[in-house]
mmCIF file with all atom_site columns, C-alpha atoms and ligand atoms in Angstrom:
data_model
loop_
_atom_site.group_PDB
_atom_site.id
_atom_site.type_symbol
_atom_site.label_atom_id
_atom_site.label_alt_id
_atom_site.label_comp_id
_atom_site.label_asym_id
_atom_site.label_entity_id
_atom_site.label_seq_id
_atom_site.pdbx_PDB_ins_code
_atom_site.Cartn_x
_atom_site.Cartn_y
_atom_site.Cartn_z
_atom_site.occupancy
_atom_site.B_iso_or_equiv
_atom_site.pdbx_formal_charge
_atom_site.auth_seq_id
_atom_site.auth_comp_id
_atom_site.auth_asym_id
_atom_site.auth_atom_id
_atom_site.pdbx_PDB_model_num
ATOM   1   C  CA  . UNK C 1 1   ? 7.268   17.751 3.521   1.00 0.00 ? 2   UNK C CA  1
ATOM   2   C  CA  . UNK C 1 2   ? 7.813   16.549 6.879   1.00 0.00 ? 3   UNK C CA  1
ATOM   3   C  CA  . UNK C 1 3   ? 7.668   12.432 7.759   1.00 0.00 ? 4   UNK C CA  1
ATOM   4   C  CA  . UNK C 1 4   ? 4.951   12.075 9.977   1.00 0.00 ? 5   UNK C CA  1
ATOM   5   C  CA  . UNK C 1 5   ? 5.143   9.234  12.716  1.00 0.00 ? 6   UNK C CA  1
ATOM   6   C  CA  . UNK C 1 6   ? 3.709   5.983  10.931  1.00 0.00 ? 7   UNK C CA  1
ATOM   7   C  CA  . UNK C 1 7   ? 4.929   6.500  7.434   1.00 0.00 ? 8   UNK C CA  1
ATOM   8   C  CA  . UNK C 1 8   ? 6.423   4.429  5.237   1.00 0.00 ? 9   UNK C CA  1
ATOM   9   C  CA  . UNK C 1 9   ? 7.847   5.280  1.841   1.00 0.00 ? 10  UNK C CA  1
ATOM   10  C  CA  . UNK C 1 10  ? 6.034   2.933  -0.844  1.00 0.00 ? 11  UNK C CA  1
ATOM   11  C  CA  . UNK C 1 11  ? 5.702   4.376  -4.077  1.00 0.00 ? 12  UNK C CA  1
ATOM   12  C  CA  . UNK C 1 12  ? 8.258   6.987  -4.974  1.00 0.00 ? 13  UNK C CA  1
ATOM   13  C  CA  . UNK C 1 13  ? 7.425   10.257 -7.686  1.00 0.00 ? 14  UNK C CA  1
ATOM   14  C  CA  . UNK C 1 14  ? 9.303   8.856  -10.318 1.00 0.00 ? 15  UNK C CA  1
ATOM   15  C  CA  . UNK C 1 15  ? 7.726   5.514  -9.917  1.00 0.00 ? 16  UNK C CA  1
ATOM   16  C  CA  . UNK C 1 16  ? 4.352   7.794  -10.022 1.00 0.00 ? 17  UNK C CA  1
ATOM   17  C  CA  . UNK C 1 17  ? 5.375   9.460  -13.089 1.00 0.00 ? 18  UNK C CA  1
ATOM   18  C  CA  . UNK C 1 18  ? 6.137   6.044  -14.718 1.00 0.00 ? 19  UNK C CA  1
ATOM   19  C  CA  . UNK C 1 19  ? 2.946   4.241  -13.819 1.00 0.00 ? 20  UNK C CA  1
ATOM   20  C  CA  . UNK C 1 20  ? 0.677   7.623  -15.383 1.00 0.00 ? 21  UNK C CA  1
ATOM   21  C  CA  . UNK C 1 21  ? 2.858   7.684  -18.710 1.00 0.00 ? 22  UNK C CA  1
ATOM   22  C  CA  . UNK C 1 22  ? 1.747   4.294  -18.953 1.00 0.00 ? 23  UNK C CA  1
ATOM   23  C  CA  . UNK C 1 23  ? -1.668  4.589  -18.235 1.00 0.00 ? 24  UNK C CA  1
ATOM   24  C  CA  . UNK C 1 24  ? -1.878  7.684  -20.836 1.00 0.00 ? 25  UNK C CA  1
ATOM   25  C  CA  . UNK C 1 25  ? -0.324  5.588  -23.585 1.00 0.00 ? 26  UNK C CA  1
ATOM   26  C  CA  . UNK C 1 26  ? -2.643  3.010  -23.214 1.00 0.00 ? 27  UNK C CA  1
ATOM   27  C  CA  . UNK C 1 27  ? -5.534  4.966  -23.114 1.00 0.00 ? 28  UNK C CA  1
ATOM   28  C  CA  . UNK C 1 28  ? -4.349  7.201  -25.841 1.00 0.00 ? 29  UNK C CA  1
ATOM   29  C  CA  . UNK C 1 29  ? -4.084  3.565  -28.062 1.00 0.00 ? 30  UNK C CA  1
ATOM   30  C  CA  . UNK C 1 30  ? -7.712  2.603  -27.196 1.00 0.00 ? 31  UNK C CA  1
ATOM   31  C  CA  . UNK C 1 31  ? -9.613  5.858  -27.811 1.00 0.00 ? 32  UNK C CA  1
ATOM   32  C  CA  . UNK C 1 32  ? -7.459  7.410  -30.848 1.00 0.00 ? 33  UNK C CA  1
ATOM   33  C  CA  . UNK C 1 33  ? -9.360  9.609  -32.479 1.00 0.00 ? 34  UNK C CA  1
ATOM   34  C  CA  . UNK C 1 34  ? -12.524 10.074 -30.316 1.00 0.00 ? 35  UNK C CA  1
ATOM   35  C  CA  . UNK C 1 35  ? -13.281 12.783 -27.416 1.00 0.00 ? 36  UNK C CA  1
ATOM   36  C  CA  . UNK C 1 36  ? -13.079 11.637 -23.735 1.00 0.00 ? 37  UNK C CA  1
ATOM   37  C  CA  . UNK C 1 37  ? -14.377 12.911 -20.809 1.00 0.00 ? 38  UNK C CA  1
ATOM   38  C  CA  . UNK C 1 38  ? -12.455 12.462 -18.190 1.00 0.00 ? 39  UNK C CA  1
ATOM   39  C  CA  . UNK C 1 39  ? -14.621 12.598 -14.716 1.00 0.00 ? 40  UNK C CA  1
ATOM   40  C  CA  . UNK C 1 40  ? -12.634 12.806 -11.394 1.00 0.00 ? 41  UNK C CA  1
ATOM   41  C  CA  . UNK C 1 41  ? -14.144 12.041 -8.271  1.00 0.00 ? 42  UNK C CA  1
ATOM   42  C  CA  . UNK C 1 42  ? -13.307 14.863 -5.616  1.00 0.00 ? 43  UNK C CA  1
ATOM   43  C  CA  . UNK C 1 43  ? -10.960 15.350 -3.628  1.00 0.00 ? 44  UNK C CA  1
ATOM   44  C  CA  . UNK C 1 44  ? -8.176  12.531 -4.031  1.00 0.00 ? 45  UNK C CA  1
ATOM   45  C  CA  . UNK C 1 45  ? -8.403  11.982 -7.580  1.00 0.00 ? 46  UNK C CA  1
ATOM   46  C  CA  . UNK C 1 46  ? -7.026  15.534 -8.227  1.00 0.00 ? 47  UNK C CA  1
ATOM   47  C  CA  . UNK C 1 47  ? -3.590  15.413 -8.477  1.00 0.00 ? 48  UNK C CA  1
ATOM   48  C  CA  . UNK C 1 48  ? -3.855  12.208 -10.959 1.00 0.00 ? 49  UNK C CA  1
ATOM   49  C  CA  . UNK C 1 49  ? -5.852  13.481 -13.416 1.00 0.00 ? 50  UNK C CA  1
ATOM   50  C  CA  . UNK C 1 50  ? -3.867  16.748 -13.621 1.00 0.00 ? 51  UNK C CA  1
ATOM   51  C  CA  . UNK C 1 51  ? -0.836  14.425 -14.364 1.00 0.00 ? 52  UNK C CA  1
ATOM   52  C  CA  . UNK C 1 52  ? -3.024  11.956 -16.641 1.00 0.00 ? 53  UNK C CA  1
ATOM   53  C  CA  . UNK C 1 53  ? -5.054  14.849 -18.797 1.00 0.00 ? 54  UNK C CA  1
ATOM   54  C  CA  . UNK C 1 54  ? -1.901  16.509 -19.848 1.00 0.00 ? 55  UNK C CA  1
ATOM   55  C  CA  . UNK C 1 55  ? -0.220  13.155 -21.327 1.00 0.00 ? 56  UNK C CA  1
ATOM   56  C  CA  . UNK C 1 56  ? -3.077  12.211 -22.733 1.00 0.00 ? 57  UNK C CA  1
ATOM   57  C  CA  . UNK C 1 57  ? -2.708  13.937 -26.114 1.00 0.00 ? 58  UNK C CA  1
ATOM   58  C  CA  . UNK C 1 58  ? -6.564  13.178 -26.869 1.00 0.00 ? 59  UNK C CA  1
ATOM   59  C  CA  . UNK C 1 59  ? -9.643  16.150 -27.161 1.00 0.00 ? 60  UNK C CA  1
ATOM   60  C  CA  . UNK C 1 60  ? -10.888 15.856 -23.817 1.00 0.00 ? 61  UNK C CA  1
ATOM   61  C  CA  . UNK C 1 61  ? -13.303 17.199 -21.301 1.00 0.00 ? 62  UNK C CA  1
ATOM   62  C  CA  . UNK C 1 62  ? -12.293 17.388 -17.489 1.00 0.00 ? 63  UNK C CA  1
ATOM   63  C  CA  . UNK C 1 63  ? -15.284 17.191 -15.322 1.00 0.00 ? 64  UNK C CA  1
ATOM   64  C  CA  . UNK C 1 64  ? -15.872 16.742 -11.604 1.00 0.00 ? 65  UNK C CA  1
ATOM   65  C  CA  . UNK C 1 65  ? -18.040 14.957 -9.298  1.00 0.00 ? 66  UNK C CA  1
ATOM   66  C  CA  . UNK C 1 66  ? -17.970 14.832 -5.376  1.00 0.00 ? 67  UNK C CA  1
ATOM   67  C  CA  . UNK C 1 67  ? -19.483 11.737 -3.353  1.00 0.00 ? 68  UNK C CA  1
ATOM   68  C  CA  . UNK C 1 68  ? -19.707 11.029 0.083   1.00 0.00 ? 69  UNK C CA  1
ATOM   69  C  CA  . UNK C 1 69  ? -19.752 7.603  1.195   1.00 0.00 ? 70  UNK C CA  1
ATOM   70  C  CA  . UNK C 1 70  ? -19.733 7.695  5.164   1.00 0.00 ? 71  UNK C CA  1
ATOM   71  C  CA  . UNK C 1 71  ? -19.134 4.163  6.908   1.00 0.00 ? 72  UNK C CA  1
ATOM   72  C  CA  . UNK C 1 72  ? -22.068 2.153  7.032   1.00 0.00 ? 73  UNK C CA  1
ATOM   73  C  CA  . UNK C 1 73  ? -24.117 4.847  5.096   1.00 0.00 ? 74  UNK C CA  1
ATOM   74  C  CA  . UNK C 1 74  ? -25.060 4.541  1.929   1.00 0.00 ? 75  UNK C CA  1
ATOM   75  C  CA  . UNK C 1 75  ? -23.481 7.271  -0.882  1.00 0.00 ? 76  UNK C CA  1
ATOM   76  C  CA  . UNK C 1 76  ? -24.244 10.658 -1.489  1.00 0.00 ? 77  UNK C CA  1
ATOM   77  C  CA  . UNK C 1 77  ? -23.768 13.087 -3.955  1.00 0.00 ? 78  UNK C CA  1
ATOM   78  C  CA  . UNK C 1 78  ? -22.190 16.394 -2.844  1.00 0.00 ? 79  UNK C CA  1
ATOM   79  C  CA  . UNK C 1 79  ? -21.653 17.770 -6.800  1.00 0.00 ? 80  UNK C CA  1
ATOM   80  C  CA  . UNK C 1 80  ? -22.623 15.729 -9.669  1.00 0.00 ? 81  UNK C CA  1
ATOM   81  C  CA  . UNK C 1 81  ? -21.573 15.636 -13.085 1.00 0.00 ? 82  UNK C CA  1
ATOM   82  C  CA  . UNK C 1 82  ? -22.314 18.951 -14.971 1.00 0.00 ? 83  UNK C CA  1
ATOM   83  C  CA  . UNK C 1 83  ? -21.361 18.129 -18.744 1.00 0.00 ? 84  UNK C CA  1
ATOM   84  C  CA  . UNK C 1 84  ? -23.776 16.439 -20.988 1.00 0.00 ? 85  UNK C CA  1
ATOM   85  C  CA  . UNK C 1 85  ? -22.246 12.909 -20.834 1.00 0.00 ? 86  UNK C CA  1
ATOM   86  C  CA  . UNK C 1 86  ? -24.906 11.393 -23.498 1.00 0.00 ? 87  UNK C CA  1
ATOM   87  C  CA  . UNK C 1 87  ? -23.195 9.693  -26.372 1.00 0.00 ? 88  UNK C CA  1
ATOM   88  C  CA  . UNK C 1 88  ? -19.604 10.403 -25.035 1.00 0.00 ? 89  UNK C CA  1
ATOM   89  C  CA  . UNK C 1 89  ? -16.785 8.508  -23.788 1.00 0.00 ? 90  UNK C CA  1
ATOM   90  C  CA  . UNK C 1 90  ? -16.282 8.151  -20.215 1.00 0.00 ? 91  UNK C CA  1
ATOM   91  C  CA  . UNK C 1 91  ? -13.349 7.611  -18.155 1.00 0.00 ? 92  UNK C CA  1
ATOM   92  C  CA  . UNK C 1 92  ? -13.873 7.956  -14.258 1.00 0.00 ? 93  UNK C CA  1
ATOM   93  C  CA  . UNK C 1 93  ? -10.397 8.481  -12.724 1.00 0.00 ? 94  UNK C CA  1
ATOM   94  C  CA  . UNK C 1 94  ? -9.638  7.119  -9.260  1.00 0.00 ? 95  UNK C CA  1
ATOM   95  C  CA  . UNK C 1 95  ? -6.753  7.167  -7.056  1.00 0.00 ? 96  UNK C CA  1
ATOM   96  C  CA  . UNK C 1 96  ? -7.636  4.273  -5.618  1.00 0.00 ? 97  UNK C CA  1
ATOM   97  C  CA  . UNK C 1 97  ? -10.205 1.565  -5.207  1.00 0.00 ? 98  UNK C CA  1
ATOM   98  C  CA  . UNK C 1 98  ? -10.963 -0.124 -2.034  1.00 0.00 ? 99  UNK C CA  1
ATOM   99  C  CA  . UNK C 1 99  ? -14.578 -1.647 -1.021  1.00 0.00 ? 100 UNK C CA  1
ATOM   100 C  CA  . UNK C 1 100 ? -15.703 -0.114 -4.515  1.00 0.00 ? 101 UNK C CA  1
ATOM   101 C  CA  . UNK C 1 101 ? -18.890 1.278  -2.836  1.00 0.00 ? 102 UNK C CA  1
ATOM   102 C  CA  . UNK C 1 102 ? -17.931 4.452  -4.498  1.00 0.00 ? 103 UNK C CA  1
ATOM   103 C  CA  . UNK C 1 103 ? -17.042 3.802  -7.725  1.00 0.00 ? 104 UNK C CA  1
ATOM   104 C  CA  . UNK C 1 104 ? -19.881 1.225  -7.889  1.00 0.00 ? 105 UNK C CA  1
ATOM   105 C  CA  . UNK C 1 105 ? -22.271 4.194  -6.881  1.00 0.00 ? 106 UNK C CA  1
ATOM   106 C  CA  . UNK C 1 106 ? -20.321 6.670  -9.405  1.00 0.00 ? 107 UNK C CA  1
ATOM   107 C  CA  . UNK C 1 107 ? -20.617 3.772  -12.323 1.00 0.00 ? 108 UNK C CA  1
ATOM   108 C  CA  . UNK C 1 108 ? -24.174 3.468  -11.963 1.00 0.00 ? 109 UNK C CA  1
ATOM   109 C  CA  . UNK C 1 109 ? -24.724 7.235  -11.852 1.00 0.00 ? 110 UNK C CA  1
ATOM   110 C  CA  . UNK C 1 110 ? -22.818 7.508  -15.080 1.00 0.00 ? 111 UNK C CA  1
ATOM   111 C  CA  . UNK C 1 111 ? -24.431 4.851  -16.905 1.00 0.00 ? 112 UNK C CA  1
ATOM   112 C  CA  . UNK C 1 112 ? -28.023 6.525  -16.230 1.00 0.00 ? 113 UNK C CA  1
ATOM   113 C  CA  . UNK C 1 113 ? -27.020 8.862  -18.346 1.00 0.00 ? 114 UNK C CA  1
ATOM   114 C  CA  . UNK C 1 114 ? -26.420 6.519  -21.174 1.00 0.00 ? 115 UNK C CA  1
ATOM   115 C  CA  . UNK C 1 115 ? -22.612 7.678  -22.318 1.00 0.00 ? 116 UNK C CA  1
ATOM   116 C  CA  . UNK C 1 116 ? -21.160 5.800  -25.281 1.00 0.00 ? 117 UNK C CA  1
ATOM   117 C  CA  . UNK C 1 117 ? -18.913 3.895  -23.114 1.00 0.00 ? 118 UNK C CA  1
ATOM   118 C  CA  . UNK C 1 118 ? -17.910 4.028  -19.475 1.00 0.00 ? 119 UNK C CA  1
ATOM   119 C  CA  . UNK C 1 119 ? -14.406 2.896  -18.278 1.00 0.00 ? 120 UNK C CA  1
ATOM   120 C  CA  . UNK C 1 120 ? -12.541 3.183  -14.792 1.00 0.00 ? 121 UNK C CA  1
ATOM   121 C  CA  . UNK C 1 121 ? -9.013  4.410  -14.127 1.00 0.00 ? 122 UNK C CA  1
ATOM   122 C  CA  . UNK C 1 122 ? -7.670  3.568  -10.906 1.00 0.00 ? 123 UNK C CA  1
ATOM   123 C  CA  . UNK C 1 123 ? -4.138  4.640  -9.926  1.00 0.00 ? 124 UNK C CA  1
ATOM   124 C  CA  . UNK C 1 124 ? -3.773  2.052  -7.504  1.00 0.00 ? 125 UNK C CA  1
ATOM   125 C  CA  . UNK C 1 125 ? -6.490  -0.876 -6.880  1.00 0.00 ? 126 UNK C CA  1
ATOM   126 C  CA  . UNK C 1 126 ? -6.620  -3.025 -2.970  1.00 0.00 ? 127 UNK C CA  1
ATOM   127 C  CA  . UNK C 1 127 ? -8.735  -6.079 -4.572  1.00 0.00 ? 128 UNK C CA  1
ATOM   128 C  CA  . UNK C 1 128 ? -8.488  -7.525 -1.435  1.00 0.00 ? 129 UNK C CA  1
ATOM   129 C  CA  . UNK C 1 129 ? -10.570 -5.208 -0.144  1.00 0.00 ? 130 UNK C CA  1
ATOM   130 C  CA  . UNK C 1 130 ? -13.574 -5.253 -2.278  1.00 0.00 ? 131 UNK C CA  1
ATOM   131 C  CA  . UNK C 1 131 ? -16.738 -5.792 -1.078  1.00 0.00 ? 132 UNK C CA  1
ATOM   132 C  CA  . UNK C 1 132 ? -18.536 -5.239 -4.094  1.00 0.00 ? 133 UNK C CA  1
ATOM   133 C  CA  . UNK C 1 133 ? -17.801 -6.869 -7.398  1.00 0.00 ? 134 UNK C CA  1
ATOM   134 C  CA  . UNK C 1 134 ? -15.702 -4.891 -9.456  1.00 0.00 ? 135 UNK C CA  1
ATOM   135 C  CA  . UNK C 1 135 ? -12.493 -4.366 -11.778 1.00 0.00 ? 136 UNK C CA  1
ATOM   136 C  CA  . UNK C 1 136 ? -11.134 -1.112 -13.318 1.00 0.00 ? 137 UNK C CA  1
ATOM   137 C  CA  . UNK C 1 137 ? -10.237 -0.985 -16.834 1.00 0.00 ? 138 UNK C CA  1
ATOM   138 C  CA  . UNK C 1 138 ? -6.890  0.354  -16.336 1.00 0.00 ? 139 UNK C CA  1
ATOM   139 C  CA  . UNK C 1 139 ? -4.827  -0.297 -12.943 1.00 0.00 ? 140 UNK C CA  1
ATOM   140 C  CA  . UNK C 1 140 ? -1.971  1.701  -12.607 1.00 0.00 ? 141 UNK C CA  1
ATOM   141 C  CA  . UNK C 1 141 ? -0.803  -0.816 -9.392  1.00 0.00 ? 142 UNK C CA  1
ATOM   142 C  CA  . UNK C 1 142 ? -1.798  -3.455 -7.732  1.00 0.00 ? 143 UNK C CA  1
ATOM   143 C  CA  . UNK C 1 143 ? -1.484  -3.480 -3.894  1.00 0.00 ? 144 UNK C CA  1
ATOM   144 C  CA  . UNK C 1 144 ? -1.854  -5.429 -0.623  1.00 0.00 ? 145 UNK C CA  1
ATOM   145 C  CA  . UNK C 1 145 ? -4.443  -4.213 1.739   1.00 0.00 ? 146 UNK C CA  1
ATOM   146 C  CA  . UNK C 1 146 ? -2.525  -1.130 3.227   1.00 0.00 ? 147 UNK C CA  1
ATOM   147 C  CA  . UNK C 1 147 ? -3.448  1.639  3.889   1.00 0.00 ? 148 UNK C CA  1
ATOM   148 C  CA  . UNK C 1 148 ? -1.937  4.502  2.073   1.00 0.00 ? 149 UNK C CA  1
ATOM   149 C  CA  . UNK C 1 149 ? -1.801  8.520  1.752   1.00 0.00 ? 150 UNK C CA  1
ATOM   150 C  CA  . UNK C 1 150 ? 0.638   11.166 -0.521  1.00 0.00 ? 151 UNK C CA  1
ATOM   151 C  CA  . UNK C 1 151 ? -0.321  11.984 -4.252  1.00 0.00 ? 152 UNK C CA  1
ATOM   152 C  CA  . UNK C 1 152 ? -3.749  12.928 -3.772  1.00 0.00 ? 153 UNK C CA  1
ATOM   153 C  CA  . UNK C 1 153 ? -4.156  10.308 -0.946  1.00 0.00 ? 154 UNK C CA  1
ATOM   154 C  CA  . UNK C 1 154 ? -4.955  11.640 2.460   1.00 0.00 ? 155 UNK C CA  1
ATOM   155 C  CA  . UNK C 1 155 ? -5.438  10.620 6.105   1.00 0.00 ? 156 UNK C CA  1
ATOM   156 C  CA  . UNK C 1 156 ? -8.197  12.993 7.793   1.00 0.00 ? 157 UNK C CA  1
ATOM   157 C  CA  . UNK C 1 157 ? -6.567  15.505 4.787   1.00 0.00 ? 158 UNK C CA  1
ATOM   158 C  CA  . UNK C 1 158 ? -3.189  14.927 5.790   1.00 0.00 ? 159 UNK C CA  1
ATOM   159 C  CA  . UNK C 1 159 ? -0.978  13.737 3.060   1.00 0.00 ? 160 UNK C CA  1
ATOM   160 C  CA  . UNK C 1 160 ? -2.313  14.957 0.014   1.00 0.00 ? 161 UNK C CA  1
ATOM   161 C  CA  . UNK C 1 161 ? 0.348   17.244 -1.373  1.00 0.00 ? 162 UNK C CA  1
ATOM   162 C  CA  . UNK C 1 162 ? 3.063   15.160 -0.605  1.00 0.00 ? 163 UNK C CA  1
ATOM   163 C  CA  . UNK C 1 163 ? 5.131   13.930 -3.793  1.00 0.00 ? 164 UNK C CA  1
ATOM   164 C  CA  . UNK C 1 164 ? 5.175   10.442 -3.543  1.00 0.00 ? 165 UNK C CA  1
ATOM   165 C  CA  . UNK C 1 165 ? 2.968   7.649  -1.665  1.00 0.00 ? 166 UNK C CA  1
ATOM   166 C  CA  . UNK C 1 166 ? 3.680   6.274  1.687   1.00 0.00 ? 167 UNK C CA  1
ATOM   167 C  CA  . UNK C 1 167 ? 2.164   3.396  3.922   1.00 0.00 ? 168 UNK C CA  1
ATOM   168 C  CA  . UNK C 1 168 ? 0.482   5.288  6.500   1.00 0.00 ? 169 UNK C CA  1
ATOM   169 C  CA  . UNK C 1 169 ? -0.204  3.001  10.203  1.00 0.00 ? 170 UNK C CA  1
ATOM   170 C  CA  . UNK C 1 170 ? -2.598  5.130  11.816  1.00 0.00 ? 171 UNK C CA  1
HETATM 171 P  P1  . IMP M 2 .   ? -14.322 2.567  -1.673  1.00 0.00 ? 26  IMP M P1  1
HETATM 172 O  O1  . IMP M 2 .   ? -15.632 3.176  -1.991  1.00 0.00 ? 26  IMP M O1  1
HETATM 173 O  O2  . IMP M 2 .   ? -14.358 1.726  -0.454  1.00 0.00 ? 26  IMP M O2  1
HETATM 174 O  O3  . IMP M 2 .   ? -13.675 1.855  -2.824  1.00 0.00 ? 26  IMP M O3  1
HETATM 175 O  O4  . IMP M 2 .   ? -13.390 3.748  -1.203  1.00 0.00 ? 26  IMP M O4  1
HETATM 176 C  C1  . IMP M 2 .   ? -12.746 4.505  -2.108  1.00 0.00 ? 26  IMP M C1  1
HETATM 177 C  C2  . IMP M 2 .   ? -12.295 5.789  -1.462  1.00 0.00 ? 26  IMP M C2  1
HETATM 178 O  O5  . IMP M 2 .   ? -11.808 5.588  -0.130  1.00 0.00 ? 26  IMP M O5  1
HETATM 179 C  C3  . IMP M 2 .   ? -11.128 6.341  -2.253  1.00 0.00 ? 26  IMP M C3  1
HETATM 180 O  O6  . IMP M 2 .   ? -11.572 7.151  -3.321  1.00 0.00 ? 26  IMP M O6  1
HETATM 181 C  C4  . IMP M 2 .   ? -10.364 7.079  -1.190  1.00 0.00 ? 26  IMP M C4  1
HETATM 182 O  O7  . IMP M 2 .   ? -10.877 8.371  -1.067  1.00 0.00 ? 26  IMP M O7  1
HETATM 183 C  C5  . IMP M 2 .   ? -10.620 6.293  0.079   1.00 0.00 ? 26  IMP M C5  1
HETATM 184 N  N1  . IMP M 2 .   ? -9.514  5.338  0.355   1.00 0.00 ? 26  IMP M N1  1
HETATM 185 C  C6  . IMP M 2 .   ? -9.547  4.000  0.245   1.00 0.00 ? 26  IMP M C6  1
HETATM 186 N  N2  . IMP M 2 .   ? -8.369  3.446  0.574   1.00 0.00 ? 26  IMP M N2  1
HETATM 187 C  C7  . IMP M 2 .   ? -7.557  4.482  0.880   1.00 0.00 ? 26  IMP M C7  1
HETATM 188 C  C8  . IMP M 2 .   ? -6.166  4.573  1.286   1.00 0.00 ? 26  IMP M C8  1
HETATM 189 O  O8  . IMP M 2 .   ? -5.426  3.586  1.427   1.00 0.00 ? 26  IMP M O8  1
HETATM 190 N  N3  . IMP M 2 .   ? -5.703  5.826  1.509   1.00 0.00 ? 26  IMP M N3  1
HETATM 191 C  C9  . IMP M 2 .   ? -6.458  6.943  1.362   1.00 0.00 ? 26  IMP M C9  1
HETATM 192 N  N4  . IMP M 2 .   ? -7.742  6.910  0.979   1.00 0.00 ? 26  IMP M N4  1
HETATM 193 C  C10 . IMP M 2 .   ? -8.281  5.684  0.747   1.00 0.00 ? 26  IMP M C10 1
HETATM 194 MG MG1 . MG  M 3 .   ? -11.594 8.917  -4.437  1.00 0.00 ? 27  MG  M MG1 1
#
């Protein structure tokens, strides 16, 4: 991985690592003996739930979902959910939260489809940012309003692969 101009290191693999062992125990704790479904929105979300879903030693369904939410345009969806979500339990995994337009728009598209429960994951969570009102479930980290890429994160798809998370000044 080469260091791009404008980045700074912020949240290191091992730190990563930590943060998702966490978040597995404690979901693990709350849903012990039931079947999840764990429903990642595309693309940046990818790279966490492969991490998450394999410490979570729960029966679980991986699904997908891709939404577009374009400044100053309302959402989209590019690929919805494609399990029956009806009576199950619901975990939407995100990276990260910012305005919440998306997960707001996700929530409500879940909920139509009347699932036991519905809960959010967020890796990391920028309340500052929030335009809408929201607050995950389970917060991996708290940060200030910076913006970041690495671990799924990208900048116009740069930084996804990269190990750890970096402040990115673009
Ligand atoms: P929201 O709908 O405004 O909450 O935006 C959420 C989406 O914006 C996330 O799923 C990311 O794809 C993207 N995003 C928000 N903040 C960042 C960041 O700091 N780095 C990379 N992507 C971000
Ligand atoms: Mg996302």
């Amino acid at each position: 991985m080469q260091m791009r101009e404008g980045m700074i290191p912020s949240i290191t693999k091992s730190e990563i690592d930590e943060m998702v062992a966490e978040l597995a125990r404690d979901i693990e704790r709350d849903y012990e003996g039931k079947e999840i479904v764990l429903l990642c929105p595309l693309k940046g979300s990818v790279l966490f739930v492969a991490d998450l879903s394999r410490k979570i030693k729960l029966q679980q369904i991986i699904d997908f979902v891709y939404i577009t939410s374009p400044k100053g345009e309302s959402c989209r969806i590019i690929k919805d959910v494609s399990v029956d979500i009806q009576g199950k339990h619901v975990l939407i995994i995100e990276e990260i939260i910012d305005a919440g337009r998306t997960l707001s728009f996700l929530k409500a598209r879940v909920l139509a489809s009347h699932p036991a429960s519905c809960k959010v994951v967020a890796l990391l969570d920028k309340p500052a940012r929030r335009e809408l009102q929201l607050t995950p479930d389970y917060v991996g980290r708290t940060i200030e309003d910076r913006f970041v890429i690495g671990y799924g994160l990208d900048s116009e798809e740069i930084g996804r692969n990269y190990s750890d998370i970096y402040n990115f000044a673009q």
